[in-house]
Short mmCIF file of C-alpha atoms in Angstrom, two decimals:
data_model
loop_
_atom_site.label_atom_id
_atom_site.label_comp_id
_atom_site.label_asym_id
_atom_site.label_seq_id
_atom_site.Cartn_x
_atom_site.Cartn_y
_atom_site.Cartn_z
CA MET X 1111 13.75 -8.72 32.96
CA VAL X 1112 13.12 -8.05 29.30
CA LEU X 1113 9.46 -7.48 28.44
CA ARG X 1114 8.82 -8.03 24.75
CA ILE X 1115 5.77 -7.05 22.76
CA ALA X 1116 4.33 -8.22 19.44
CA LYS X 1117 2.29 -6.39 16.87
CA VAL X 1118 -1.04 -8.23 16.68
CA ALA X 1119 -3.39 -6.02 14.67
CA GLU X 1120 -3.86 -2.80 12.72
CA VAL X 1121 -6.72 -0.34 12.60
CA VAL X 1122 -7.90 0.01 8.99
CA GLY X 1123 -10.86 2.32 8.66
CA SER X 1124 -13.61 0.89 10.85
CA GLU X 1125 -11.91 -2.51 11.19
CA LEU X 1126 -9.47 -3.88 13.73
CA VAL X 1127 -7.58 -6.30 11.47
CA PRO X 1128 -5.54 -9.07 13.18
CA LEU X 1129 -2.27 -10.03 11.56
CA ALA X 1130 -2.29 -13.16 9.43
CA LYS X 1131 -0.91 -16.34 11.06
CA LEU X 1132 -1.23 -14.89 14.55
CA GLY X 1133 -1.78 -18.35 16.00
CA PRO X 1134 -2.71 -18.67 19.68
CA ARG X 1135 -2.30 -14.94 20.19
CA LEU X 1136 -5.38 -14.36 18.04
CA ASN X 1137 -7.56 -16.02 20.66
CA GLU X 1138 -5.78 -14.02 23.35
CA LEU X 1139 -6.35 -10.79 21.44
CA ALA X 1140 -10.01 -11.60 20.81
CA THR X 1141 -10.60 -12.45 24.49
CA ILE X 1142 -8.94 -9.25 25.71
CA ILE X 1143 -10.34 -6.86 23.13
CA THR X 1144 -13.94 -8.08 23.43
CA SER X 1145 -13.88 -7.86 27.22
CA LEU X 1146 -12.98 -4.16 27.26
CA GLU X 1147 -15.72 -1.82 28.44
CA SER X 1148 -16.78 1.33 26.67
CA ALA X 1149 -14.79 4.36 27.77
CA ASP X 1150 -16.70 6.95 25.76
CA PRO X 1151 -19.58 6.52 23.27
CA GLN X 1152 -17.98 9.27 21.20
CA GLY X 1153 -14.71 7.36 20.92
CA PRO X 1154 -13.69 5.27 17.90
CA ILE X 1155 -15.80 2.14 17.32
CA TRP X 1156 -14.19 -0.72 15.43
CA ASN X 1157 -15.32 -4.13 14.19
CA LEU X 1158 -13.26 -7.27 14.72
CA GLU X 1159 -13.67 -10.04 12.16
CA LEU X 1160 -12.87 -13.55 13.36
CA VAL X 1161 -12.86 -16.91 11.60
CA ILE X 1162 -14.51 -19.59 13.71
CA GLY X 1163 -14.31 -23.32 13.09
CA ALA X 1164 -12.39 -25.13 10.39
CA GLY X 1165 -13.09 -26.88 7.13
CA THR X 1166 -16.79 -27.18 6.35
CA THR X 1167 -17.75 -25.52 9.65
CA GLU X 1168 -15.55 -22.48 9.10
CA ARG X 1169 -17.39 -19.16 9.18
CA LYS X 1170 -16.61 -15.49 9.67
CA VAL X 1171 -18.04 -13.59 12.62
CA THR X 1172 -17.95 -9.81 12.89
CA ILE X 1173 -17.93 -8.41 16.41
CA LYS X 1174 -18.65 -4.76 17.10
CA LEU X 1175 -16.17 -3.68 19.74
CA ALA X 1176 -16.90 -1.31 22.59
CA GLY X 1177 -15.53 2.23 22.28
CA PHE X 1178 -12.71 1.45 24.70
CA LEU X 1179 -10.79 4.64 23.86
CA THR X 1180 -11.91 8.21 24.42
CA PRO X 1181 -11.41 10.63 21.51
CA ASP X 1182 -8.59 12.26 23.46
CA GLN X 1183 -6.86 8.93 24.11
CA TYR X 1184 -7.09 7.95 20.46
CA HIS X 1185 -5.68 11.33 19.41
CA LYS X 1186 -2.78 10.91 21.83
CA SER X 1187 -2.10 7.41 20.47
CA GLN X 1188 -1.22 8.95 17.11
CA HIS X 1189 1.74 10.71 18.75
CA GLU X 1190 2.71 8.47 21.67
CA PRO X 1191 2.04 4.79 22.49
CA PHE X 1192 -1.04 4.52 24.71
CA ILE X 1193 -1.30 1.61 27.14
CA ILE X 1194 -4.93 0.53 27.31
CA ILE X 1195 -4.47 -2.20 29.92
CA THR X 1196 -1.40 -3.66 31.65
CA GLU X 1197 -2.19 -7.38 32.19
CA PRO X 1198 -0.92 -8.19 29.64
CA ALA X 1199 -0.09 -4.81 28.14
CA LEU X 1200 -2.41 -3.84 25.28
CA ILE X 1201 -0.90 -0.89 23.45
CA ILE X 1202 -2.03 1.22 20.52
CA PHE X 1203 0.28 3.51 18.56
CA ARG X 1204 -0.38 5.05 15.15
CA ASN X 1205 -3.15 2.52 14.44
CA ARG X 1206 -0.99 -0.48 15.32
CA VAL X 1207 -2.02 -2.71 18.22
CA PHE X 1208 0.50 -4.58 20.37
CA LEU X 1209 0.36 -7.20 23.12
CA SER X 1210 3.10 -7.83 25.67
CA GLU X 1211 4.14 -11.34 26.59
CA ARG X 1212 3.04 -10.78 30.20
CA LYS X 1213 1.75 -8.07 32.53
CA ILE X 1214 3.67 -4.86 33.24
CA ARG X 1215 5.15 -5.01 36.74
CA THR X 1216 7.32 -1.91 37.03
CA ASP X 1217 7.65 1.62 35.70
CA THR X 1218 10.80 0.48 33.89
CA GLU X 1219 8.81 -2.19 32.07
CA ARG X 1220 6.14 0.37 31.18
CA GLU X 1221 8.83 2.54 29.63
CA GLU X 1222 10.25 -0.49 27.83
CA VAL X 1223 6.99 -1.49 26.11
CA VAL X 1224 6.48 2.11 25.01
CA LEU X 1225 9.96 2.20 23.49
CA ARG X 1226 9.46 -1.16 21.80
CA ALA X 1227 6.16 -0.02 20.25
CA LYS X 1228 7.87 3.11 18.93
CA LYS X 1229 10.74 1.14 17.44
CA ILE X 1230 8.45 -1.28 15.62
CA VAL X 1231 6.35 1.53 14.15
CA PHE X 1232 9.31 3.74 13.26
CA ASP X 1233 11.06 0.80 11.57
CA GLU X 1234 7.92 0.14 9.49
CA GLU X 1235 7.58 3.80 8.53
CA ALA X 1236 11.28 4.07 7.66
CA GLU X 1237 10.94 1.00 5.44
CA VAL X 1238 7.98 2.52 3.61
CA THR X 1239 9.85 5.81 3.18
CA SER X 1240 12.87 3.96 1.80
CA LEU X 1241 10.64 1.91 -0.50
CA ARG X 1242 8.87 5.03 -1.77
CA SER X 1243 12.22 6.71 -2.47
CA PHE X 1244 13.57 3.62 -4.24
CA VAL X 1245 10.50 3.28 -6.48
CA SER X 1246 10.51 7.02 -7.21
CA ASN X 1247 14.17 6.87 -8.29
CA ILE X 1248 13.52 3.85 -10.49
CA ASP X 1249 10.49 5.58 -12.07
CA ALA X 1250 12.55 8.72 -12.70
CA ALA X 1251 15.40 6.71 -14.22
CA THR X 1252 12.98 4.79 -16.45
CA GLU X 1253 11.32 8.00 -17.61
CA TYR X 1254 14.71 9.57 -18.29
CA GLN X 1255 15.78 6.58 -20.40
CA GLN X 1256 12.54 6.72 -22.36
CA SER X 1257 12.26 10.45 -22.95
CA GLY X 1258 15.53 12.03 -21.84
CA PRO X 1259 15.79 14.91 -19.39
CA LYS X 1260 12.74 17.09 -18.83
CA ARG X 1261 13.18 20.47 -20.47
CA ASP X 1262 11.23 23.47 -19.22
CA PRO X 1263 10.46 26.06 -21.91
CA ILE X 1264 12.57 29.21 -22.00
CA SER X 1265 10.43 32.09 -20.78
CA ASP X 1266 9.53 34.97 -23.10
CA ASP X 1267 11.31 37.43 -20.79
CA VAL X 1268 14.57 35.50 -21.10
CA LYS X 1269 14.17 35.21 -24.87
CA LEU X 1270 13.70 38.99 -25.21
CA LEU X 1271 16.73 39.71 -23.03
CA VAL X 1272 18.94 37.26 -24.98
CA TRP X 1273 17.64 38.56 -28.33
CA SER X 1274 18.54 42.09 -27.35
CA ARG X 1275 21.92 41.09 -25.92
CA ASP X 1276 22.93 38.99 -28.95
CA GLY X 1277 21.48 41.42 -31.51
CA GLY X 1278 19.08 38.81 -32.87
CA ALA X 1279 21.94 37.05 -34.68
CA CYS X 1280 23.94 33.83 -34.33
CA VAL X 1281 26.80 34.46 -31.90
CA ARG X 1282 29.10 32.23 -34.00
CA CYS X 1283 28.56 33.26 -37.60
CA GLY X 1284 26.34 36.34 -37.35
CA SER X 1285 23.54 34.80 -39.43
CA LYS X 1286 19.98 35.97 -38.79
CA GLU X 1287 18.42 33.08 -40.69
CA LYS X 1288 16.80 30.07 -38.97
CA ILE X 1289 17.98 31.10 -35.52
CA HIS X 1290 17.53 29.10 -32.33
CA PHE X 1291 17.73 29.85 -28.60
CA ASP X 1292 20.46 27.47 -27.48
CA HIS X 1293 21.70 26.35 -24.05
CA VAL X 1294 25.43 26.99 -23.59
CA LEU X 1295 25.54 24.21 -20.98
CA PRO X 1296 23.08 21.60 -22.30
CA VAL X 1297 20.06 20.67 -20.22
CA ALA X 1298 21.31 17.07 -20.27
CA LYS X 1299 24.40 18.26 -18.40
CA GLY X 1300 22.48 20.34 -15.87
CA GLY X 1301 22.18 23.61 -17.79
CA SER X 1302 19.52 26.12 -16.72
CA ASN X 1303 17.21 28.57 -18.48
CA GLU X 1304 19.01 31.58 -17.01
CA PRO X 1305 19.95 34.29 -19.57
CA ALA X 1306 23.68 33.66 -18.96
CA ASN X 1307 23.20 30.08 -20.20
CA ILE X 1308 21.17 31.00 -23.31
CA GLN X 1309 22.62 32.16 -26.63
CA ILE X 1310 21.39 32.61 -30.18
CA LEU X 1311 22.67 30.17 -32.79
CA CYS X 1312 21.62 29.63 -36.36
CA GLN X 1313 20.40 26.18 -37.34
CA SER X 1314 23.72 25.17 -38.90
CA CYS X 1315 25.84 26.22 -35.91
CA ASN X 1316 23.39 24.64 -33.52
CA LEU X 1317 23.55 21.30 -35.33
CA ARG X 1318 27.35 21.37 -35.34
CA LYS X 1319 27.39 22.07 -31.63
CA SER X 1320 25.04 19.16 -30.83
CA ASP X 1321 24.99 18.64 -27.02
CA LYS X 1322 28.61 19.76 -26.49
CA ILE X 1323 29.36 22.65 -24.15
CA ALA X 1324 29.92 25.75 -26.23
CA PHE X 1325 32.60 28.37 -25.64
CA SER X 1326 32.10 31.24 -28.03
#
């Protein structure tokens, strides 16, 4: 039989934060988590905040949970789902907490809940990675539209080499007045600051070239 699990809470700092709109499972989580005994006083200690009552009688209650994980168990849970109890299964993996819909009955079901916990967490992490990449690309595109391509300065060593190679004169007209270090393949088209891509042009020749690829 299929044994499903649901993410019910996340560890955020010193808090065990239940998911919003958890419904009846919130009471189940609270009952299970507050009944756990301390496994090690040196293990992580978290608080669980619950809302009791409704309307005018509604109030928040903070419960200090027992250290039900040892430091070693918590460390392992960052790399592999750790099953705290099996009836129903309470699982922690990378600071996410899961509950199974019923108790674990077989080794196959134990393997299944571990795999399901991994899939949920990996899907979340993949989504965040994709989101980060998407936003980064949009930011880069926006910056490019606003300021154009980023241009690193030509190093002094490259300038000296090009100056010596080109005789300190414009490679097109030979002028030594108002000279510029110019990119043969423009930066906007992927040109580099390597000496082979740098030439000396006078101001007039440089303006005529604009951002076209030069063949001199």
